Amino acid sequence: MRKLSMEELNRLTVADFKNTRKFPLTLVLDNVRSLHNVGAAFRTADAFAVEKIWLCGITGRPPQREITKTALGSTESVTWEYAPTTTAAIEQLKAAGYVVVAVEQTTDSQPLPSFRPETGRPYALVMGNEVFGVDDEVLALCDAAVEIPQFGTKHSLNVSVAAGVVLWDFISKLGWTTTQ
């Protein structure tokens, strides 16, 4: 076994990535305060070829050194938009036909393994603030909530880690490929 070289990884250029078909997934960052988490979300969004990231409220926006350091160039490849409030972004997404899913522990949340996204529907995944989670006003607008089962002493994951887990789960359940 050996590690693959950069050439063998066959990475897309930024221009090629921008022209590649994306998965019908959008990340919505609801007042995420850590610029490192924002940068990591960009990097994860690039890895999973999501359509867009919505940066809402106090969520930092590129270009900022801490975002750029963690994003490793993905702020150039991933489409993003800013909304002064998360509710404004969600209203726009719902009007465009997205199913809006909060990643949050609620009275009605489903464990991620049992949630079955519908093929052919676009999804917006709302990731909450590191301390307060998804805002209650935002939760009221969501179509569903999912939570990642956890078995330790903590009751939460880092927001960027949670985004990676949920994105991979959605993509693997739907059997998506970027060529579909």
mmCIF file of C-alpha atoms in Angstrom:
data_model
loop_
_atom_site.group_PDB
_atom_site.id
_atom_site.type_symbol
_atom_site.label_atom_id
_atom_site.label_comp_id
_atom_site.label_asym_id
_atom_site.label_seq_id
_atom_site.Cartn_x
_atom_site.Cartn_y
_atom_site.Cartn_z
ATOM 1 C CA MET A 1 0.000 0.000 0.000
ATOM 2 C CA ARG A 2 1.155 3.525 -0.769
ATOM 3 C CA LYS A 3 -0.400 6.955 -0.721
ATOM 4 C CA LEU A 4 -1.607 8.272 -4.046
ATOM 5 C CA SER A 5 0.247 11.191 -5.566
ATOM 6 C CA MET A 6 -1.521 14.471 -6.306
ATOM 7 C CA GLU A 7 -1.549 13.561 -9.999
ATOM 8 C CA GLU A 8 -3.121 10.169 -9.278
ATOM 9 C CA LEU A 9 -5.892 11.837 -7.246
ATOM 10 C CA ASN A 10 -7.090 13.498 -10.454
ATOM 11 C CA ARG A 11 -8.311 16.635 -8.675
ATOM 12 C CA LEU A 12 -10.465 19.105 -10.574
ATOM 13 C CA THR A 13 -9.316 22.647 -11.123
ATOM 14 C CA VAL A 14 -11.463 25.362 -9.539
ATOM 15 C CA ALA A 15 -12.827 26.241 -12.978
ATOM 16 C CA ASP A 16 -13.689 22.597 -13.713
ATOM 17 C CA PHE A 17 -15.294 22.200 -10.269
ATOM 18 C CA LYS A 18 -17.487 25.249 -10.837
ATOM 19 C CA ASN A 19 -18.747 23.635 -14.062
ATOM 20 C CA THR A 20 -19.301 20.198 -12.523
ATOM 21 C CA ARG A 21 -22.812 19.138 -11.616
ATOM 22 C CA LYS A 22 -23.381 19.498 -7.873
ATOM 23 C CA PHE A 23 -25.428 17.423 -5.485
ATOM 24 C CA PRO A 24 -28.803 19.011 -4.674
ATOM 25 C CA LEU A 25 -27.617 19.877 -1.175
ATOM 26 C CA THR A 26 -27.103 23.257 0.412
ATOM 27 C CA LEU A 27 -25.529 24.012 3.785
ATOM 28 C CA VAL A 28 -27.034 26.794 5.876
ATOM 29 C CA LEU A 29 -24.782 28.080 8.661
ATOM 30 C CA ASP A 30 -27.006 29.653 11.317
ATOM 31 C CA ASN A 31 -24.903 32.187 13.244
ATOM 32 C CA VAL A 32 -21.772 30.020 13.332
ATOM 33 C CA ARG A 33 -19.259 32.152 15.218
ATOM 34 C CA SER A 34 -15.965 30.313 14.655
ATOM 35 C CA LEU A 35 -14.213 31.340 11.458
ATOM 36 C CA HIS A 36 -12.316 28.034 11.563
ATOM 37 C CA ASN A 37 -15.653 26.170 11.534
ATOM 38 C CA VAL A 38 -16.776 28.270 8.575
ATOM 39 C CA GLY A 39 -13.571 27.418 6.703
ATOM 40 C CA ALA A 40 -13.959 23.727 7.526
ATOM 41 C CA ALA A 41 -17.559 23.831 6.272
ATOM 42 C CA PHE A 42 -16.300 25.247 2.966
ATOM 43 C CA ARG A 43 -13.733 22.475 2.675
ATOM 44 C CA THR A 44 -16.366 19.828 3.424
ATOM 45 C CA ALA A 45 -18.799 21.424 0.969
ATOM 46 C CA ASP A 46 -16.110 21.230 -1.713
ATOM 47 C CA ALA A 47 -15.353 17.584 -0.891
ATOM 48 C CA PHE A 48 -19.027 16.639 -1.229
ATOM 49 C CA ALA A 49 -19.758 18.963 -4.192
ATOM 50 C CA VAL A 50 -22.667 20.786 -2.576
ATOM 51 C CA GLU A 51 -24.501 23.482 -4.501
ATOM 52 C CA LYS A 52 -24.006 26.343 -2.087
ATOM 53 C CA ILE A 53 -23.334 27.488 1.451
ATOM 54 C CA TRP A 54 -25.552 30.132 2.992
ATOM 55 C CA LEU A 55 -23.689 32.204 5.586
ATOM 56 C CA CYS A 56 -26.288 33.740 7.888
ATOM 57 C CA GLY A 57 -26.326 36.332 10.638
ATOM 58 C CA ILE A 58 -23.029 36.611 12.505
ATOM 59 C CA THR A 59 -21.430 33.828 10.452
ATOM 60 C CA GLY A 60 -18.134 35.128 9.070
ATOM 61 C CA ARG A 61 -17.657 35.586 5.345
ATOM 62 C CA PRO A 62 -14.594 35.268 3.135
ATOM 63 C CA PRO A 63 -12.067 36.655 2.766
ATOM 64 C CA GLN A 64 -10.855 36.329 6.353
ATOM 65 C CA ARG A 65 -7.555 34.787 7.341
ATOM 66 C CA GLU A 66 -9.013 32.159 9.701
ATOM 67 C CA ILE A 67 -11.567 31.030 7.102
ATOM 68 C CA THR A 68 -8.997 30.920 4.323
ATOM 69 C CA LYS A 69 -6.503 28.976 6.458
ATOM 70 C CA THR A 70 -8.978 26.175 7.151
ATOM 71 C CA ALA A 71 -10.776 26.230 3.796
ATOM 72 C CA LEU A 72 -7.560 25.561 1.817
ATOM 73 C CA GLY A 73 -8.860 27.343 -1.287
ATOM 74 C CA SER A 74 -12.427 26.030 -1.191
ATOM 75 C CA THR A 75 -13.829 29.539 -0.698
ATOM 76 C CA GLU A 76 -12.932 29.967 -4.373
ATOM 77 C CA SER A 77 -14.615 26.756 -5.531
ATOM 78 C CA VAL A 78 -17.802 26.633 -3.441
ATOM 79 C CA THR A 79 -20.608 29.051 -4.229
ATOM 80 C CA TRP A 80 -21.777 30.984 -1.200
ATOM 81 C CA GLU A 81 -24.275 33.657 -0.330
ATOM 82 C CA TYR A 82 -24.842 35.833 2.716
ATOM 83 C CA ALA A 83 -28.207 36.465 4.364
ATOM 84 C CA PRO A 84 -28.570 38.862 7.288
ATOM 85 C CA THR A 85 -30.914 36.358 8.949
ATOM 86 C CA THR A 86 -31.195 32.607 8.670
ATOM 87 C CA THR A 87 -34.967 32.887 8.362
ATOM 88 C CA ALA A 88 -34.536 34.986 5.202
ATOM 89 C CA ALA A 89 -32.293 32.307 3.661
ATOM 90 C CA ILE A 90 -34.708 29.515 4.609
ATOM 91 C CA GLU A 91 -37.709 31.369 3.201
ATOM 92 C CA GLN A 92 -35.837 31.748 -0.097
ATOM 93 C CA LEU A 93 -34.823 28.067 -0.103
ATOM 94 C CA LYS A 94 -38.373 26.880 0.660
ATOM 95 C CA ALA A 95 -39.754 29.072 -2.124
ATOM 96 C CA ALA A 96 -37.275 27.321 -4.449
ATOM 97 C CA GLY A 97 -38.586 23.885 -3.398
ATOM 98 C CA TYR A 98 -35.913 22.808 -0.912
ATOM 99 C CA VAL A 99 -36.695 20.480 1.974
ATOM 100 C CA VAL A 100 -35.146 22.226 4.985
ATOM 101 C CA VAL A 101 -33.675 19.914 7.616
ATOM 102 C CA ALA A 102 -32.216 21.137 10.903
ATOM 103 C CA VAL A 103 -29.309 19.173 12.322
ATOM 104 C CA GLU A 104 -30.413 19.506 15.918
ATOM 105 C CA GLN A 105 -31.608 17.558 18.928
ATOM 106 C CA THR A 106 -35.328 18.317 19.251
ATOM 107 C CA THR A 107 -38.483 16.654 20.557
ATOM 108 C CA ASP A 108 -39.257 15.614 16.969
ATOM 109 C CA SER A 109 -35.799 14.919 15.553
ATOM 110 C CA GLN A 110 -35.145 11.598 13.891
ATOM 111 C CA PRO A 111 -31.915 9.693 14.401
ATOM 112 C CA LEU A 112 -29.842 10.248 11.263
ATOM 113 C CA PRO A 113 -29.614 6.507 10.449
ATOM 114 C CA SER A 114 -33.415 6.239 10.220
ATOM 115 C CA PHE A 115 -33.998 9.438 8.211
ATOM 116 C CA ARG A 116 -34.725 8.676 4.552
ATOM 117 C CA PRO A 117 -34.305 11.635 2.205
ATOM 118 C CA GLU A 118 -36.418 11.476 -0.945
ATOM 119 C CA THR A 119 -34.620 10.974 -4.238
ATOM 120 C CA GLY A 120 -34.956 13.911 -6.602
ATOM 121 C CA ARG A 121 -35.644 16.519 -3.907
ATOM 122 C CA PRO A 122 -33.151 19.284 -3.078
ATOM 123 C CA TYR A 123 -32.218 19.562 0.603
ATOM 124 C CA ALA A 124 -30.952 22.411 2.750
ATOM 125 C CA LEU A 125 -29.178 21.304 5.927
ATOM 126 C CA VAL A 126 -29.192 23.874 8.739
ATOM 127 C CA MET A 127 -26.172 23.787 11.030
ATOM 128 C CA GLY A 128 -26.497 25.805 14.244
ATOM 129 C CA ASN A 129 -24.395 28.026 16.436
ATOM 130 C CA GLU A 130 -21.673 26.266 18.432
ATOM 131 C CA VAL A 131 -23.243 27.136 21.806
ATOM 132 C CA PHE A 132 -26.953 27.661 21.147
ATOM 133 C CA GLY A 133 -27.576 25.318 18.208
ATOM 134 C CA VAL A 134 -30.206 26.098 15.590
ATOM 135 C CA ASP A 135 -32.250 29.138 16.614
ATOM 136 C CA ASP A 136 -35.851 28.383 17.728
ATOM 137 C CA GLU A 137 -37.271 30.783 15.113
ATOM 138 C CA VAL A 138 -35.319 28.896 12.450
ATOM 139 C CA LEU A 139 -36.451 25.486 13.781
ATOM 140 C CA ALA A 140 -40.068 26.585 13.358
ATOM 141 C CA LEU A 141 -39.435 26.950 9.605
ATOM 142 C CA CYS A 142 -37.733 23.576 9.141
ATOM 143 C CA ASP A 143 -39.501 20.629 7.553
ATOM 144 C CA ALA A 144 -37.646 18.089 9.680
ATOM 145 C CA ALA A 145 -34.804 17.679 12.148
ATOM 146 C CA VAL A 146 -32.180 14.972 12.337
ATOM 147 C CA GLU A 147 -29.700 14.189 15.049
ATOM 148 C CA ILE A 148 -26.489 12.211 14.976
ATOM 149 C CA PRO A 149 -26.535 9.398 17.545
ATOM 150 C CA GLN A 150 -23.758 9.812 20.101
ATOM 151 C CA PHE A 151 -22.602 7.403 22.740
ATOM 152 C CA GLY A 152 -20.140 9.305 24.935
ATOM 153 C CA THR A 153 -20.446 11.903 27.651
ATOM 154 C CA LYS A 154 -20.905 14.865 25.302
ATOM 155 C CA HIS A 155 -24.163 15.727 23.608
ATOM 156 C CA SER A 156 -22.828 17.533 20.579
ATOM 157 C CA LEU A 157 -20.244 17.424 17.824
ATOM 158 C CA ASN A 158 -18.255 20.274 16.342
ATOM 159 C CA VAL A 159 -20.461 21.954 13.726
ATOM 160 C CA SER A 160 -18.060 21.234 10.873
ATOM 161 C CA VAL A 161 -17.724 17.584 11.897
ATOM 162 C CA ALA A 162 -21.513 17.272 12.094
ATOM 163 C CA ALA A 163 -21.817 18.793 8.609
ATOM 164 C CA GLY A 164 -19.448 16.166 7.212
ATOM 165 C CA VAL A 165 -21.302 13.304 8.857
ATOM 166 C CA VAL A 166 -24.726 14.469 7.661
ATOM 167 C CA LEU A 167 -23.583 15.315 4.123
ATOM 168 C CA TRP A 168 -21.974 11.908 3.703
ATOM 169 C CA ASP A 169 -25.083 10.215 5.088
ATOM 170 C CA PHE A 170 -27.385 12.014 2.633
ATOM 171 C CA ILE A 171 -25.129 11.336 -0.357
ATOM 172 C CA SER A 172 -24.639 7.668 0.492
ATOM 173 C CA LYS A 173 -28.357 7.036 1.135
ATOM 174 C CA LEU A 174 -29.365 8.582 -2.149
ATOM 175 C CA GLY A 175 -26.614 6.897 -4.108
ATOM 176 C CA TRP A 176 -25.744 10.153 -5.786
ATOM 177 C CA THR A 177 -22.865 10.671 -8.119
ATOM 178 C CA THR A 178 -21.831 13.970 -9.647
ATOM 179 C CA THR A 179 -22.577 12.524 -13.094
ATOM 180 C CA GLN A 180 -26.310 12.048 -12.408
#
